[in-house]
PDB file of C-alpha atoms in Angstrom:
ATOM      1  CA  ASP A   1      32.831 -28.937 -40.465  1.00  0.00           C
ATOM      2  CA  VAL A   2      34.493 -26.353 -42.635  1.00  0.00           C
ATOM      3  CA  LYS A   3      32.218 -23.483 -43.345  1.00  0.00           C
ATOM      4  CA  VAL A   4      32.570 -20.938 -46.123  1.00  0.00           C
ATOM      5  CA  THR A   5      29.855 -18.324 -46.153  1.00  0.00           C
ATOM      6  CA  GLN A   6      29.054 -15.719 -48.770  1.00  0.00           C
ATOM      7  CA  SER A   7      27.263 -12.498 -47.948  1.00  0.00           C
ATOM      8  CA  SER A   8      24.405 -12.855 -50.445  1.00  0.00           C
ATOM      9  CA  ARG A   9      22.784 -15.705 -52.354  1.00  0.00           C
ATOM     10  CA  TYR A  10      21.192 -13.418 -54.936  1.00  0.00           C
ATOM     11  CA  LEU A  11      22.106  -9.897 -55.949  1.00  0.00           C
ATOM     12  CA  VAL A  12      20.707  -7.589 -58.608  1.00  0.00           C
ATOM     13  CA  LYS A  13      22.721  -4.503 -59.528  1.00  0.00           C
ATOM     14  CA  ARG A  14      22.614  -1.858 -62.219  1.00  0.00           C
ATOM     15  CA  THR A  15      25.273  -1.274 -64.835  1.00  0.00           C
ATOM     16  CA  GLY A  16      27.999   1.010 -63.488  1.00  0.00           C
ATOM     17  CA  GLU A  17      27.372   0.274 -59.815  1.00  0.00           C
ATOM     18  CA  LYS A  18      30.186  -0.754 -57.501  1.00  0.00           C
ATOM     19  CA  VAL A  19      29.522  -4.233 -56.154  1.00  0.00           C
ATOM     20  CA  PHE A  20      31.015  -5.916 -53.103  1.00  0.00           C
ATOM     21  CA  LEU A  21      30.873  -9.674 -52.588  1.00  0.00           C
ATOM     22  CA  GLU A  22      32.102 -10.929 -49.245  1.00  0.00           C
ATOM     23  CA  CYS A  23      33.337 -14.341 -48.199  1.00  0.00           C
ATOM     24  CA  VAL A  24      34.193 -15.640 -44.746  1.00  0.00           C
ATOM     25  CA  GLN A  25      35.796 -18.973 -43.813  1.00  0.00           C
ATOM     26  CA  ASP A  26      36.087 -20.426 -40.335  1.00  0.00           C
ATOM     27  CA  MET A  27      38.925 -22.949 -40.756  1.00  0.00           C
ATOM     28  CA  ASP A  28      41.954 -20.678 -40.566  1.00  0.00           C
ATOM     29  CA  HIS A  29      42.815 -21.521 -44.186  1.00  0.00           C
ATOM     30  CA  GLU A  30      45.724 -19.655 -45.701  1.00  0.00           C
ATOM     31  CA  ASN A  31      44.388 -19.704 -49.260  1.00  0.00           C
ATOM     32  CA  MET A  32      41.218 -18.079 -50.469  1.00  0.00           C
ATOM     33  CA  PHE A  33      39.832 -17.909 -54.009  1.00  0.00           C
ATOM     34  CA  TRP A  34      37.165 -16.222 -56.081  1.00  0.00           C
ATOM     35  CA  TYR A  35      35.732 -18.032 -59.111  1.00  0.00           C
ATOM     36  CA  ARG A  36      32.972 -17.345 -61.531  1.00  0.00           C
ATOM     37  CA  GLN A  37      30.881 -20.193 -62.876  1.00  0.00           C
ATOM     38  CA  ASP A  38      29.204 -19.998 -66.261  1.00  0.00           C
ATOM     39  CA  PRO A  39      27.404 -22.811 -68.125  1.00  0.00           C
ATOM     40  CA  GLY A  40      29.760 -24.750 -70.372  1.00  0.00           C
ATOM     41  CA  LEU A  41      32.828 -22.934 -69.060  1.00  0.00           C
ATOM     42  CA  GLY A  42      33.294 -24.606 -65.701  1.00  0.00           C
ATOM     43  CA  LEU A  43      34.856 -22.593 -62.906  1.00  0.00           C
ATOM     44  CA  ARG A  44      37.293 -19.862 -63.823  1.00  0.00           C
ATOM     45  CA  LEU A  45      39.644 -18.316 -61.288  1.00  0.00           C
ATOM     46  CA  ILE A  46      39.337 -14.556 -60.870  1.00  0.00           C
ATOM     47  CA  TYR A  47      41.717 -13.901 -57.980  1.00  0.00           C
ATOM     48  CA  PHE A  48      43.613 -15.828 -55.347  1.00  0.00           C
ATOM     49  CA  SER A  49      45.011 -14.810 -51.964  1.00  0.00           C
ATOM     50  CA  TYR A  50      47.586 -16.821 -50.011  1.00  0.00           C
ATOM     51  CA  ASP A  51      47.861 -14.497 -47.014  1.00  0.00           C
ATOM     52  CA  VAL A  52      46.483 -11.306 -45.556  1.00  0.00           C
ATOM     53  CA  LYS A  53      46.958  -8.405 -47.959  1.00  0.00           C
ATOM     54  CA  MET A  54      48.511 -10.760 -50.556  1.00  0.00           C
ATOM     55  CA  LYS A  55      46.783 -11.459 -53.839  1.00  0.00           C
ATOM     56  CA  GLU A  56      47.467 -12.880 -57.264  1.00  0.00           C
ATOM     57  CA  LYS A  57      45.516 -12.549 -60.488  1.00  0.00           C
ATOM     58  CA  GLY A  58      43.783 -15.610 -61.794  1.00  0.00           C
ATOM     59  CA  ASP A  59      42.698 -16.305 -65.348  1.00  0.00           C
ATOM     60  CA  ILE A  60      40.036 -13.602 -65.685  1.00  0.00           C
ATOM     61  CA  PRO A  61      40.867 -10.659 -63.363  1.00  0.00           C
ATOM     62  CA  GLU A  62      39.777  -7.866 -65.704  1.00  0.00           C
ATOM     63  CA  GLY A  63      37.039  -5.724 -64.190  1.00  0.00           C
ATOM     64  CA  TYR A  64      37.554  -7.149 -60.704  1.00  0.00           C
ATOM     65  CA  SER A  65      39.636  -6.367 -57.643  1.00  0.00           C
ATOM     66  CA  VAL A  66      39.953  -8.054 -54.264  1.00  0.00           C
ATOM     67  CA  SER A  67      40.703  -7.229 -50.666  1.00  0.00           C
ATOM     68  CA  ARG A  68      41.934  -9.401 -47.825  1.00  0.00           C
ATOM     69  CA  GLU A  69      42.416  -7.415 -44.632  1.00  0.00           C
ATOM     70  CA  LYS A  70      41.790 -10.341 -42.280  1.00  0.00           C
ATOM     71  CA  LYS A  71      42.728 -13.983 -42.729  1.00  0.00           C
ATOM     72  CA  GLU A  72      39.154 -15.239 -42.611  1.00  0.00           C
ATOM     73  CA  ARG A  73      37.647 -12.675 -44.991  1.00  0.00           C
ATOM     74  CA  PHE A  74      38.103 -12.219 -48.732  1.00  0.00           C
ATOM     75  CA  SER A  75      36.153  -9.644 -50.699  1.00  0.00           C
ATOM     76  CA  LEU A  76      35.561  -9.409 -54.437  1.00  0.00           C
ATOM     77  CA  ILE A  77      34.890  -5.951 -55.843  1.00  0.00           C
ATOM     78  CA  LEU A  78      33.362  -5.102 -59.182  1.00  0.00           C
ATOM     79  CA  GLU A  79      34.446  -1.490 -59.645  1.00  0.00           C
ATOM     80  CA  SER A  80      31.845  -0.710 -62.305  1.00  0.00           C
ATOM     81  CA  ALA A  81      29.467  -3.596 -62.910  1.00  0.00           C
ATOM     82  CA  SER A  82      28.705  -4.555 -66.498  1.00  0.00           C
ATOM     83  CA  THR A  83      26.112  -6.927 -67.944  1.00  0.00           C
ATOM     84  CA  ASN A  84      28.830  -9.423 -68.950  1.00  0.00           C
ATOM     85  CA  GLN A  85      29.618  -9.840 -65.257  1.00  0.00           C
ATOM     86  CA  THR A  86      26.228 -11.463 -64.698  1.00  0.00           C
ATOM     87  CA  SER A  87      27.242 -14.848 -63.334  1.00  0.00           C
ATOM     88  CA  MET A  88      27.477 -17.182 -60.349  1.00  0.00           C
ATOM     89  CA  TYR A  89      30.360 -16.200 -58.081  1.00  0.00           C
ATOM     90  CA  LEU A  90      31.925 -18.819 -55.863  1.00  0.00           C
ATOM     91  CA  CYS A  91      34.352 -18.298 -53.012  1.00  0.00           C
ATOM     92  CA  ALA A  92      36.632 -21.096 -51.829  1.00  0.00           C
ATOM     93  CA  SER A  93      39.364 -21.656 -49.275  1.00  0.00           C
ATOM     94  CA  SER A  94      42.064 -24.245 -48.644  1.00  0.00           C
ATOM     95  CA  TRP A  95      45.145 -25.022 -46.611  1.00  0.00           C
ATOM     96  CA  VAL A  96      48.475 -24.384 -48.290  1.00  0.00           C
ATOM     97  CA  ARG A  97      49.513 -28.026 -47.808  1.00  0.00           C
ATOM     98  CA  SER A  98      46.461 -29.427 -49.646  1.00  0.00           C
ATOM     99  CA  GLY A  99      45.628 -26.921 -52.311  1.00  0.00           C
ATOM    100  CA  TYR A 100      43.714 -29.469 -54.381  1.00  0.00           C
ATOM    101  CA  GLU A 101      41.093 -29.705 -51.640  1.00  0.00           C
ATOM    102  CA  GLN A 102      39.160 -26.493 -51.786  1.00  0.00           C
ATOM    103  CA  TYR A 103      36.052 -25.765 -49.734  1.00  0.00           C
ATOM    104  CA  PHE A 104      33.418 -23.761 -51.520  1.00  0.00           C
ATOM    105  CA  GLY A 105      30.717 -21.415 -50.367  1.00  0.00           C
ATOM    106  CA  PRO A 106      27.157 -21.723 -51.748  1.00  0.00           C
ATOM    107  CA  GLY A 107      27.699 -19.010 -54.344  1.00  0.00           C
ATOM    108  CA  THR A 108      26.223 -15.614 -55.138  1.00  0.00           C
ATOM    109  CA  ARG A 109      24.061 -15.289 -58.234  1.00  0.00           C
ATOM    110  CA  LEU A 110      24.744 -11.777 -59.496  1.00  0.00           C
ATOM    111  CA  THR A 111      22.558 -10.192 -62.138  1.00  0.00           C
ATOM    112  CA  VAL A 112      23.636  -6.879 -63.659  1.00  0.00           C
ATOM    113  CA  THR A 113      20.893  -5.055 -65.541  1.00  0.00           C
TER     114      THR A 113
ATOM    115  CA  GLN B   1      48.638 -25.936 -72.067  1.00  0.00           C
ATOM    116  CA  GLN B   2      46.459 -25.320 -69.018  1.00  0.00           C
ATOM    117  CA  GLN B   3      43.191 -26.764 -70.288  1.00  0.00           C
ATOM    118  CA  VAL B   4      41.331 -29.728 -68.942  1.00  0.00           C
ATOM    119  CA  LYS B   5      38.810 -31.086 -71.432  1.00  0.00           C
ATOM    120  CA  GLN B   6      35.761 -32.870 -70.042  1.00  0.00           C
ATOM    121  CA  SER B   7      33.087 -34.961 -71.742  1.00  0.00           C
ATOM    122  CA  PRO B   8      30.213 -35.526 -72.066  1.00  0.00           C
ATOM    123  CA  GLN B   9      28.481 -32.262 -71.300  1.00  0.00           C
ATOM    124  CA  SER B  10      25.430 -34.119 -70.038  1.00  0.00           C
ATOM    125  CA  LEU B  11      24.642 -37.724 -69.213  1.00  0.00           C
ATOM    126  CA  ILE B  12      21.452 -39.628 -68.483  1.00  0.00           C
ATOM    127  CA  VAL B  13      21.748 -43.011 -66.787  1.00  0.00           C
ATOM    128  CA  GLN B  14      19.186 -45.436 -65.423  1.00  0.00           C
ATOM    129  CA  LYS B  15      19.245 -46.270 -61.739  1.00  0.00           C
ATOM    130  CA  GLY B  16      21.733 -49.077 -61.143  1.00  0.00           C
ATOM    131  CA  GLY B  17      23.752 -48.279 -64.246  1.00  0.00           C
ATOM    132  CA  ILE B  18      27.342 -47.110 -64.587  1.00  0.00           C
ATOM    133  CA  SER B  19      28.058 -43.419 -65.173  1.00  0.00           C
ATOM    134  CA  ILE B  20      31.343 -42.587 -66.893  1.00  0.00           C
ATOM    135  CA  ILE B  21      32.809 -39.112 -67.255  1.00  0.00           C
ATOM    136  CA  ASN B  22      36.068 -38.518 -69.083  1.00  0.00           C
ATOM    137  CA  CYS B  23      38.741 -35.846 -68.859  1.00  0.00           C
ATOM    138  CA  ALA B  24      41.960 -35.130 -70.730  1.00  0.00           C
ATOM    139  CA  TYR B  25      44.825 -32.807 -69.923  1.00  0.00           C
ATOM    140  CA  GLU B  26      47.975 -31.531 -71.618  1.00  0.00           C
ATOM    141  CA  ASN B  27      50.234 -30.224 -68.865  1.00  0.00           C
ATOM    142  CA  THR B  28      52.455 -33.020 -67.534  1.00  0.00           C
ATOM    143  CA  ALA B  29      53.367 -30.854 -64.528  1.00  0.00           C
ATOM    144  CA  PHE B  30      49.952 -31.496 -62.974  1.00  0.00           C
ATOM    145  CA  ASP B  31      50.366 -33.659 -59.883  1.00  0.00           C
ATOM    146  CA  TYR B  32      46.866 -34.049 -58.470  1.00  0.00           C
ATOM    147  CA  PHE B  33      43.568 -34.766 -60.175  1.00  0.00           C
ATOM    148  CA  PRO B  34      40.459 -34.186 -58.056  1.00  0.00           C
ATOM    149  CA  TRP B  35      36.803 -34.582 -58.932  1.00  0.00           C
ATOM    150  CA  TYR B  36      34.201 -32.219 -57.506  1.00  0.00           C
ATOM    151  CA  GLN B  37      30.459 -32.799 -57.169  1.00  0.00           C
ATOM    152  CA  GLN B  38      27.981 -29.931 -57.192  1.00  0.00           C
ATOM    153  CA  PHE B  39      24.304 -30.158 -56.281  1.00  0.00           C
ATOM    154  CA  PRO B  40      21.876 -27.414 -57.348  1.00  0.00           C
ATOM    155  CA  GLY B  41      22.123 -24.374 -55.084  1.00  0.00           C
ATOM    156  CA  LYS B  42      25.367 -25.569 -53.498  1.00  0.00           C
ATOM    157  CA  GLY B  43      29.029 -24.977 -54.092  1.00  0.00           C
ATOM    158  CA  PRO B  44      31.191 -27.796 -55.466  1.00  0.00           C
ATOM    159  CA  ALA B  45      32.564 -30.294 -52.948  1.00  0.00           C
ATOM    160  CA  LEU B  46      35.579 -32.573 -53.270  1.00  0.00           C
ATOM    161  CA  LEU B  47      34.456 -36.100 -54.136  1.00  0.00           C
ATOM    162  CA  ILE B  48      37.632 -38.058 -54.783  1.00  0.00           C
ATOM    163  CA  ALA B  49      41.185 -37.326 -55.962  1.00  0.00           C
ATOM    164  CA  ILE B  50      44.109 -39.234 -57.455  1.00  0.00           C
ATOM    165  CA  ARG B  51      47.829 -38.729 -57.932  1.00  0.00           C
ATOM    166  CA  PRO B  52      49.414 -39.602 -61.317  1.00  0.00           C
ATOM    167  CA  ASP B  53      51.526 -42.430 -59.869  1.00  0.00           C
ATOM    168  CA  VAL B  54      48.346 -44.426 -59.176  1.00  0.00           C
ATOM    169  CA  SER B  55      46.248 -46.003 -61.948  1.00  0.00           C
ATOM    170  CA  GLU B  56      43.028 -46.386 -60.003  1.00  0.00           C
ATOM    171  CA  LYS B  57      41.430 -45.162 -56.810  1.00  0.00           C
ATOM    172  CA  LYS B  58      38.144 -46.381 -55.427  1.00  0.00           C
ATOM    173  CA  GLU B  59      35.951 -44.877 -52.735  1.00  0.00           C
ATOM    174  CA  GLY B  60      32.663 -46.659 -52.322  1.00  0.00           C
ATOM    175  CA  ARG B  61      30.787 -46.541 -55.625  1.00  0.00           C
ATOM    176  CA  PHE B  62      33.139 -43.906 -57.063  1.00  0.00           C
ATOM    177  CA  THR B  63      36.307 -44.886 -58.939  1.00  0.00           C
ATOM    178  CA  ILE B  64      38.910 -42.764 -60.711  1.00  0.00           C
ATOM    179  CA  SER B  65      40.848 -44.453 -63.500  1.00  0.00           C
ATOM    180  CA  PHE B  66      44.049 -42.714 -64.545  1.00  0.00           C
ATOM    181  CA  ASN B  67      46.027 -43.255 -67.749  1.00  0.00           C
ATOM    182  CA  LYS B  68      49.255 -41.266 -67.486  1.00  0.00           C
ATOM    183  CA  SER B  69      50.576 -42.110 -70.951  1.00  0.00           C
ATOM    184  CA  ALA B  70      47.341 -41.009 -72.612  1.00  0.00           C
ATOM    185  CA  LYS B  71      46.968 -38.026 -70.256  1.00  0.00           C
ATOM    186  CA  GLN B  72      43.411 -39.024 -69.520  1.00  0.00           C
ATOM    187  CA  PHE B  73      41.420 -39.784 -66.412  1.00  0.00           C
ATOM    188  CA  SER B  74      37.836 -40.759 -65.806  1.00  0.00           C
ATOM    189  CA  LEU B  75      35.230 -41.014 -63.072  1.00  0.00           C
ATOM    190  CA  HIS B  76      33.102 -44.153 -62.863  1.00  0.00           C
ATOM    191  CA  ILE B  77      29.997 -44.191 -60.694  1.00  0.00           C
ATOM    192  CA  MET B  78      28.869 -47.756 -60.134  1.00  0.00           C
ATOM    193  CA  ASP B  79      25.252 -48.609 -59.292  1.00  0.00           C
ATOM    194  CA  SER B  80      24.242 -45.017 -60.026  1.00  0.00           C
ATOM    195  CA  GLN B  81      21.460 -43.656 -57.818  1.00  0.00           C
ATOM    196  CA  PRO B  82      19.023 -40.742 -58.285  1.00  0.00           C
ATOM    197  CA  GLY B  83      20.834 -39.024 -55.403  1.00  0.00           C
ATOM    198  CA  ASP B  84      23.970 -38.942 -57.581  1.00  0.00           C
ATOM    199  CA  SER B  85      22.229 -36.511 -59.945  1.00  0.00           C
ATOM    200  CA  ALA B  86      24.515 -33.486 -59.881  1.00  0.00           C
ATOM    201  CA  THR B  87      27.122 -31.659 -61.910  1.00  0.00           C
ATOM    202  CA  TYR B  88      30.587 -33.202 -61.830  1.00  0.00           C
ATOM    203  CA  PHE B  89      33.811 -31.320 -62.497  1.00  0.00           C
ATOM    204  CA  CYS B  90      37.188 -32.848 -63.077  1.00  0.00           C
ATOM    205  CA  ALA B  91      40.199 -30.715 -62.222  1.00  0.00           C
ATOM    206  CA  ALA B  92      43.972 -30.753 -62.272  1.00  0.00           C
ATOM    207  CA  THR B  93      46.573 -28.934 -60.266  1.00  0.00           C
ATOM    208  CA  GLY B  94      50.319 -28.536 -59.944  1.00  0.00           C
ATOM    209  CA  SER B  95      50.192 -25.834 -57.303  1.00  0.00           C
ATOM    210  CA  TYR B  96      47.529 -23.879 -55.456  1.00  0.00           C
ATOM    211  CA  LYS B  97      45.613 -23.363 -58.677  1.00  0.00           C
ATOM    212  CA  LEU B  98      42.888 -25.783 -59.792  1.00  0.00           C
ATOM    213  CA  ILE B  99      42.150 -25.992 -63.501  1.00  0.00           C
ATOM    214  CA  PHE B 100      38.571 -27.172 -63.898  1.00  0.00           C
ATOM    215  CA  GLY B 101      36.912 -28.998 -66.743  1.00  0.00           C
ATOM    216  CA  SER B 102      33.682 -27.594 -68.152  1.00  0.00           C
ATOM    217  CA  GLY B 103      31.437 -29.902 -66.116  1.00  0.00           C
ATOM    218  CA  THR B 104      29.076 -32.820 -66.754  1.00  0.00           C
ATOM    219  CA  ARG B 105      25.465 -32.684 -65.711  1.00  0.00           C
ATOM    220  CA  LEU B 106      24.430 -36.187 -64.631  1.00  0.00           C
ATOM    221  CA  LEU B 107      20.818 -37.238 -64.339  1.00  0.00           C
ATOM    222  CA  VAL B 108      20.062 -40.659 -62.898  1.00  0.00           C
ATOM    223  CA  ARG B 109      16.533 -41.781 -63.720  1.00  0.00           C
ATOM    224  CA  PRO B 110      14.658 -43.889 -61.111  1.00  0.00           C
TER     225      PRO B 110
END
């Protein structure tokens, strides 16, 4: 079974703090993704990585950065957390050859106060 | 246009009934249309997917109907069960990137 794990299920941070969300996959997938999920908006892509140290901006990259130093690990960084970044964050991974089939982690519910 | 429009936002169906969720897209370059199912506290999981050269795909009680000329596709859940209660997302892709609809929260009453 493919497993995508995220470092925290729930996180509460203060405005201005630097926040790290980590994701690890165990299927040797080339692609990894970070999404945020908000009610009525579906899933929106923040960043995508197709290889180690390679990244591309998604639809809503402002206020976020990412790091992929190892193939299995993809980190999302909020440089200076703001209240409008309160959301559910989902990590996903996939093979290059079947990009439509993404495997998701359980999500991290981040609250910024 | 990159949007995928999904309706309804929420749906209540009696056990044994048919659940129908609709999606529409604009970009004719999309070449795969998956549906994802998400239970509370879990990440979405791929349920079923269809290519645009096929008009219908069935897997168990789940069927995707695809209308290429209208640029619409829909998910039908036959004999809906309480265990099907979840949020369903349609999506479309032409590359690595999935464009998701806004989601439909389905509740199947016993």
